[in-house]
PDB file of C-alpha atoms in Angstrom:
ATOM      1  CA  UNK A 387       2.164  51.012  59.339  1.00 88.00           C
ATOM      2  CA  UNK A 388       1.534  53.716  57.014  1.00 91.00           C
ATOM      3  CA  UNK A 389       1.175  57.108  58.334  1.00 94.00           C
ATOM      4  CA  UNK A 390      -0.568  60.438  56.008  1.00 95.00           C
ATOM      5  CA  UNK A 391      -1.152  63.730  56.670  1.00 95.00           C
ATOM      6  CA  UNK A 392      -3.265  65.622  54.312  1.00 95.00           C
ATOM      7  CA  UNK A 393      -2.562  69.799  53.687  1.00 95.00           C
ATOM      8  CA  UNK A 394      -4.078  72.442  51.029  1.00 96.00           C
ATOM      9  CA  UNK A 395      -7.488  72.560  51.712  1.00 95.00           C
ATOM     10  CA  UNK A 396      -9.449  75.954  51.859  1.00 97.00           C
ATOM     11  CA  UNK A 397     -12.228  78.131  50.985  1.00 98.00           C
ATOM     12  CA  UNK A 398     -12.140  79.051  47.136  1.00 98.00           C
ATOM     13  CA  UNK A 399     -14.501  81.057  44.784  1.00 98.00           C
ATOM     14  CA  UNK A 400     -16.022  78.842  42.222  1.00 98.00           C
ATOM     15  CA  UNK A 401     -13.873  78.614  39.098  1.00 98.00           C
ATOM     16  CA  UNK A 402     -10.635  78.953  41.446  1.00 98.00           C
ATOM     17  CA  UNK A 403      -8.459  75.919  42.201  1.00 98.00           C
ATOM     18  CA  UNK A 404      -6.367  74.432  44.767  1.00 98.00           C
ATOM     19  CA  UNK A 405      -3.981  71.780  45.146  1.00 98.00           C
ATOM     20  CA  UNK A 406      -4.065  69.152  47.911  1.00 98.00           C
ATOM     21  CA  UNK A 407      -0.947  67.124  49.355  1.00 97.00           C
ATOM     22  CA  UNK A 408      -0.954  64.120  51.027  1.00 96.00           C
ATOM     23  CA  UNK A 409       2.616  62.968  52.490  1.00 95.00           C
ATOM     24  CA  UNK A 410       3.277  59.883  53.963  1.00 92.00           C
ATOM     25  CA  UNK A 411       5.433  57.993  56.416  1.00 87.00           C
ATOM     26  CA  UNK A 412       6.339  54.609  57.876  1.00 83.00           C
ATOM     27  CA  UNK A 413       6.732  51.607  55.538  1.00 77.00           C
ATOM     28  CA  UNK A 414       6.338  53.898  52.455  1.00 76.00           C
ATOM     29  CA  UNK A 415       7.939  50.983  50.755  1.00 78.00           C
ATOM     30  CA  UNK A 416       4.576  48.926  50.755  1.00 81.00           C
ATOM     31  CA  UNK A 417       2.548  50.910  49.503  1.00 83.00           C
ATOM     32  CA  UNK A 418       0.975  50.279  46.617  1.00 87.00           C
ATOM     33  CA  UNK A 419      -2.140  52.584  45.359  1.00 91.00           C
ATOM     34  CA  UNK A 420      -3.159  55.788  46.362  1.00 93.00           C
ATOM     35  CA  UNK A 421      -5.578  57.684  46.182  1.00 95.00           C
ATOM     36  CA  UNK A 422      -7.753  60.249  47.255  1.00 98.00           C
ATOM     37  CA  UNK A 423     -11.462  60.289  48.443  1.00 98.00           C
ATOM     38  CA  UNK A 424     -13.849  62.972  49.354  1.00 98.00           C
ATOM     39  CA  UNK A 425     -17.370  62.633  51.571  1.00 98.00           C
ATOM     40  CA  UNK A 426     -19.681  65.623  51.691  1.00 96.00           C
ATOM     41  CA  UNK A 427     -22.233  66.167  54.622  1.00 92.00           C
ATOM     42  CA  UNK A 428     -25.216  63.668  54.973  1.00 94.00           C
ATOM     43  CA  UNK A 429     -23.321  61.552  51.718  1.00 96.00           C
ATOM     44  CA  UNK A 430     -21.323  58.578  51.482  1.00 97.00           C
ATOM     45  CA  UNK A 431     -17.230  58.601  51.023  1.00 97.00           C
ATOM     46  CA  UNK A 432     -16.500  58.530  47.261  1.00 97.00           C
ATOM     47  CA  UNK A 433     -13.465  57.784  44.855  1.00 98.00           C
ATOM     48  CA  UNK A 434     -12.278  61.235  43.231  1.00 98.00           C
ATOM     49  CA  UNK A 435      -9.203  59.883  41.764  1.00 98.00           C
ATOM     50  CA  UNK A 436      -6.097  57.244  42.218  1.00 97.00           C
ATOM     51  CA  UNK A 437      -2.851  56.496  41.162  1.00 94.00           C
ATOM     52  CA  UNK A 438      -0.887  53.114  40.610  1.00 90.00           C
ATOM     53  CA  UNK A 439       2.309  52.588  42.070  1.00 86.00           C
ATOM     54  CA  UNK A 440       3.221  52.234  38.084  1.00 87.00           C
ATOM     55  CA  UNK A 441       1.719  55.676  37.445  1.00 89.00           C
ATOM     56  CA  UNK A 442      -1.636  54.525  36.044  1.00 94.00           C
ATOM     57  CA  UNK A 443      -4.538  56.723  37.424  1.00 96.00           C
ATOM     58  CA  UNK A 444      -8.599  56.744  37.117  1.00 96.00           C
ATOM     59  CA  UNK A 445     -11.331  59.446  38.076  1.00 98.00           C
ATOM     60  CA  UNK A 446     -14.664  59.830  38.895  1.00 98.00           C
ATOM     61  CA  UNK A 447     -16.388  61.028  35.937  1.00 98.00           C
ATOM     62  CA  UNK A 448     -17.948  64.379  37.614  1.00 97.00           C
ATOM     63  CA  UNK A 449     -13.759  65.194  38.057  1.00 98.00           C
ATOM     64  CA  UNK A 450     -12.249  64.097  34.940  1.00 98.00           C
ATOM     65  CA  UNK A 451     -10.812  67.235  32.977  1.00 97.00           C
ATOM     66  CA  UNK A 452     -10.845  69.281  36.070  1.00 98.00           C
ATOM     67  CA  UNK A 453      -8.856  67.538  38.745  1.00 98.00           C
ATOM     68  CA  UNK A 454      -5.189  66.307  38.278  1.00 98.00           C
ATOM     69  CA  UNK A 455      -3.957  63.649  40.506  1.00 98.00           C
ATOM     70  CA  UNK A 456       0.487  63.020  40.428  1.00 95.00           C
ATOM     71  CA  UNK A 457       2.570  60.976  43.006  1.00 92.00           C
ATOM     72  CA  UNK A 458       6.061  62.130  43.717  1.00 89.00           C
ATOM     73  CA  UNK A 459       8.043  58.737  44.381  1.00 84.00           C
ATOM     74  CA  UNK A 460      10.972  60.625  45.643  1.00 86.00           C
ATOM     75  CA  UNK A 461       9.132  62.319  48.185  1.00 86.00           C
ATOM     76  CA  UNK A 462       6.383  60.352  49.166  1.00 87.00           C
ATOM     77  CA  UNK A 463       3.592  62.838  48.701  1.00 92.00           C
ATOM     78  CA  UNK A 464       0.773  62.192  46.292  1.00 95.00           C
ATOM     79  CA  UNK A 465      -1.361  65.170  45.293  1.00 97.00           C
ATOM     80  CA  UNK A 466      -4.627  66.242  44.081  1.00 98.00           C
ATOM     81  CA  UNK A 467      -4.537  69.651  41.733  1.00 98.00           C
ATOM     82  CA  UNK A 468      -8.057  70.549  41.208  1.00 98.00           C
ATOM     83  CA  UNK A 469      -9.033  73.303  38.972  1.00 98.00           C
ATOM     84  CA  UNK A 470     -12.523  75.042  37.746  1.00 98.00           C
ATOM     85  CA  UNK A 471     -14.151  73.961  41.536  1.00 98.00           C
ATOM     86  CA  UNK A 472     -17.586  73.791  41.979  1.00 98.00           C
ATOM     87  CA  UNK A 473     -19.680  73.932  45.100  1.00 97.00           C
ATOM     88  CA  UNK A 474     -20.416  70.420  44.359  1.00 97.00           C
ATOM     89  CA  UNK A 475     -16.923  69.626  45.106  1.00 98.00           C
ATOM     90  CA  UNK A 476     -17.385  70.677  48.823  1.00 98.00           C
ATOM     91  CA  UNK A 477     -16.567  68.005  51.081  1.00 98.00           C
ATOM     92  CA  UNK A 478     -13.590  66.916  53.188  1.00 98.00           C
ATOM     93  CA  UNK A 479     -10.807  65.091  51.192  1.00 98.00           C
ATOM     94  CA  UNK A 480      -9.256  62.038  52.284  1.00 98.00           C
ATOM     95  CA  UNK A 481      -5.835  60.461  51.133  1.00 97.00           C
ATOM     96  CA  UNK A 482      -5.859  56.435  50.977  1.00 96.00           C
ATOM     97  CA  UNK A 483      -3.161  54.287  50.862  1.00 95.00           C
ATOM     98  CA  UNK A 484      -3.272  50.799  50.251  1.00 92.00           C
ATOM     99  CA  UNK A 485       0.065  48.656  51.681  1.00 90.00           C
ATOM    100  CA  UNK A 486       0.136  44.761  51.861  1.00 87.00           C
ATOM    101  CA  UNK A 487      -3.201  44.457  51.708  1.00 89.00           C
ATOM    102  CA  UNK A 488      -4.489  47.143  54.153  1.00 93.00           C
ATOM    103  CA  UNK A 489      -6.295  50.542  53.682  1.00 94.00           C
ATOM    104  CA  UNK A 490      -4.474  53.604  55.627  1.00 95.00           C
ATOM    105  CA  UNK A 491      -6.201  56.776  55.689  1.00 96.00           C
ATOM    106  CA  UNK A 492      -5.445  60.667  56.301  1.00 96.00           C
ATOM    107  CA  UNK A 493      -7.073  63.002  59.105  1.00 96.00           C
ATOM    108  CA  UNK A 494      -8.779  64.588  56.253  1.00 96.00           C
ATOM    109  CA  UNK A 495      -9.123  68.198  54.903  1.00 97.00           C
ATOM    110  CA  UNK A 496     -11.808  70.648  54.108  1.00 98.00           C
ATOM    111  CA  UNK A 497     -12.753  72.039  50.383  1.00 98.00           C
ATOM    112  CA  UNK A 498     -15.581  74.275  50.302  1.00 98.00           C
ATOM    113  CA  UNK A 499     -15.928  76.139  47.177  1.00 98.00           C
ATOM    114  CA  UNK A 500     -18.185  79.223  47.581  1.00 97.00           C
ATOM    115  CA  UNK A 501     -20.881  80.220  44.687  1.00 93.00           C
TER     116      UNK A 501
END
């Protein structure tokens, strides 16, 4: 089992930034990939970035240049810097971690970026 609990999420001017942390628990040791995710109201859940237990990472296109995602091994906590917001980014942010095989997810937190 694979516990995370999400923090850093807030109201921010466009433009502005903010930095998300997810830390995690449990049988850290097995996980693998992780990532986070992000649904906005009346939309489906969608990929905003991951990161390889190697290091290797991938983004949604409508993030890449702006948003910054970085795993510290040493304190199991992966996190999501994200810079030049939008109010397109608005949503709540979930953390996903994938160990042996099975998806663990985070409470979730709210971004809303004000125009």
């Amino acid at each position: 089992q694979v516990q995370l609990v999400e923090s850093g999420g807030g109201l921010v001017q466009a433009g502005g930034s903010l930095r998300l942390s997810c830390a995690s628990s449990g049988s850290i040791f097995s996980i693998n990939a992780m990532g986070w995710y992000r649904q906005a109201p009346g939309k489906q859940r969608e990929l905003v970035a991951a990161v390889t237990s190697g290091g290797s990472t991938n983004y949604a296109d409508s993030v890449k240049g702006r948003f910054t995602i970085s795993r510290d091994n040493a304190k199991n906590t992966v996190y999501l810097q994200m810079n030049s917001l939008k109010p397109e980014d608005t949503a709540v942010y979930f953390c996903r971690a994938e160990a042996d095989g099975t998806n663990y997810w985070g409470q979730g937190t709210q971004v809303t970026v004000s125009s």
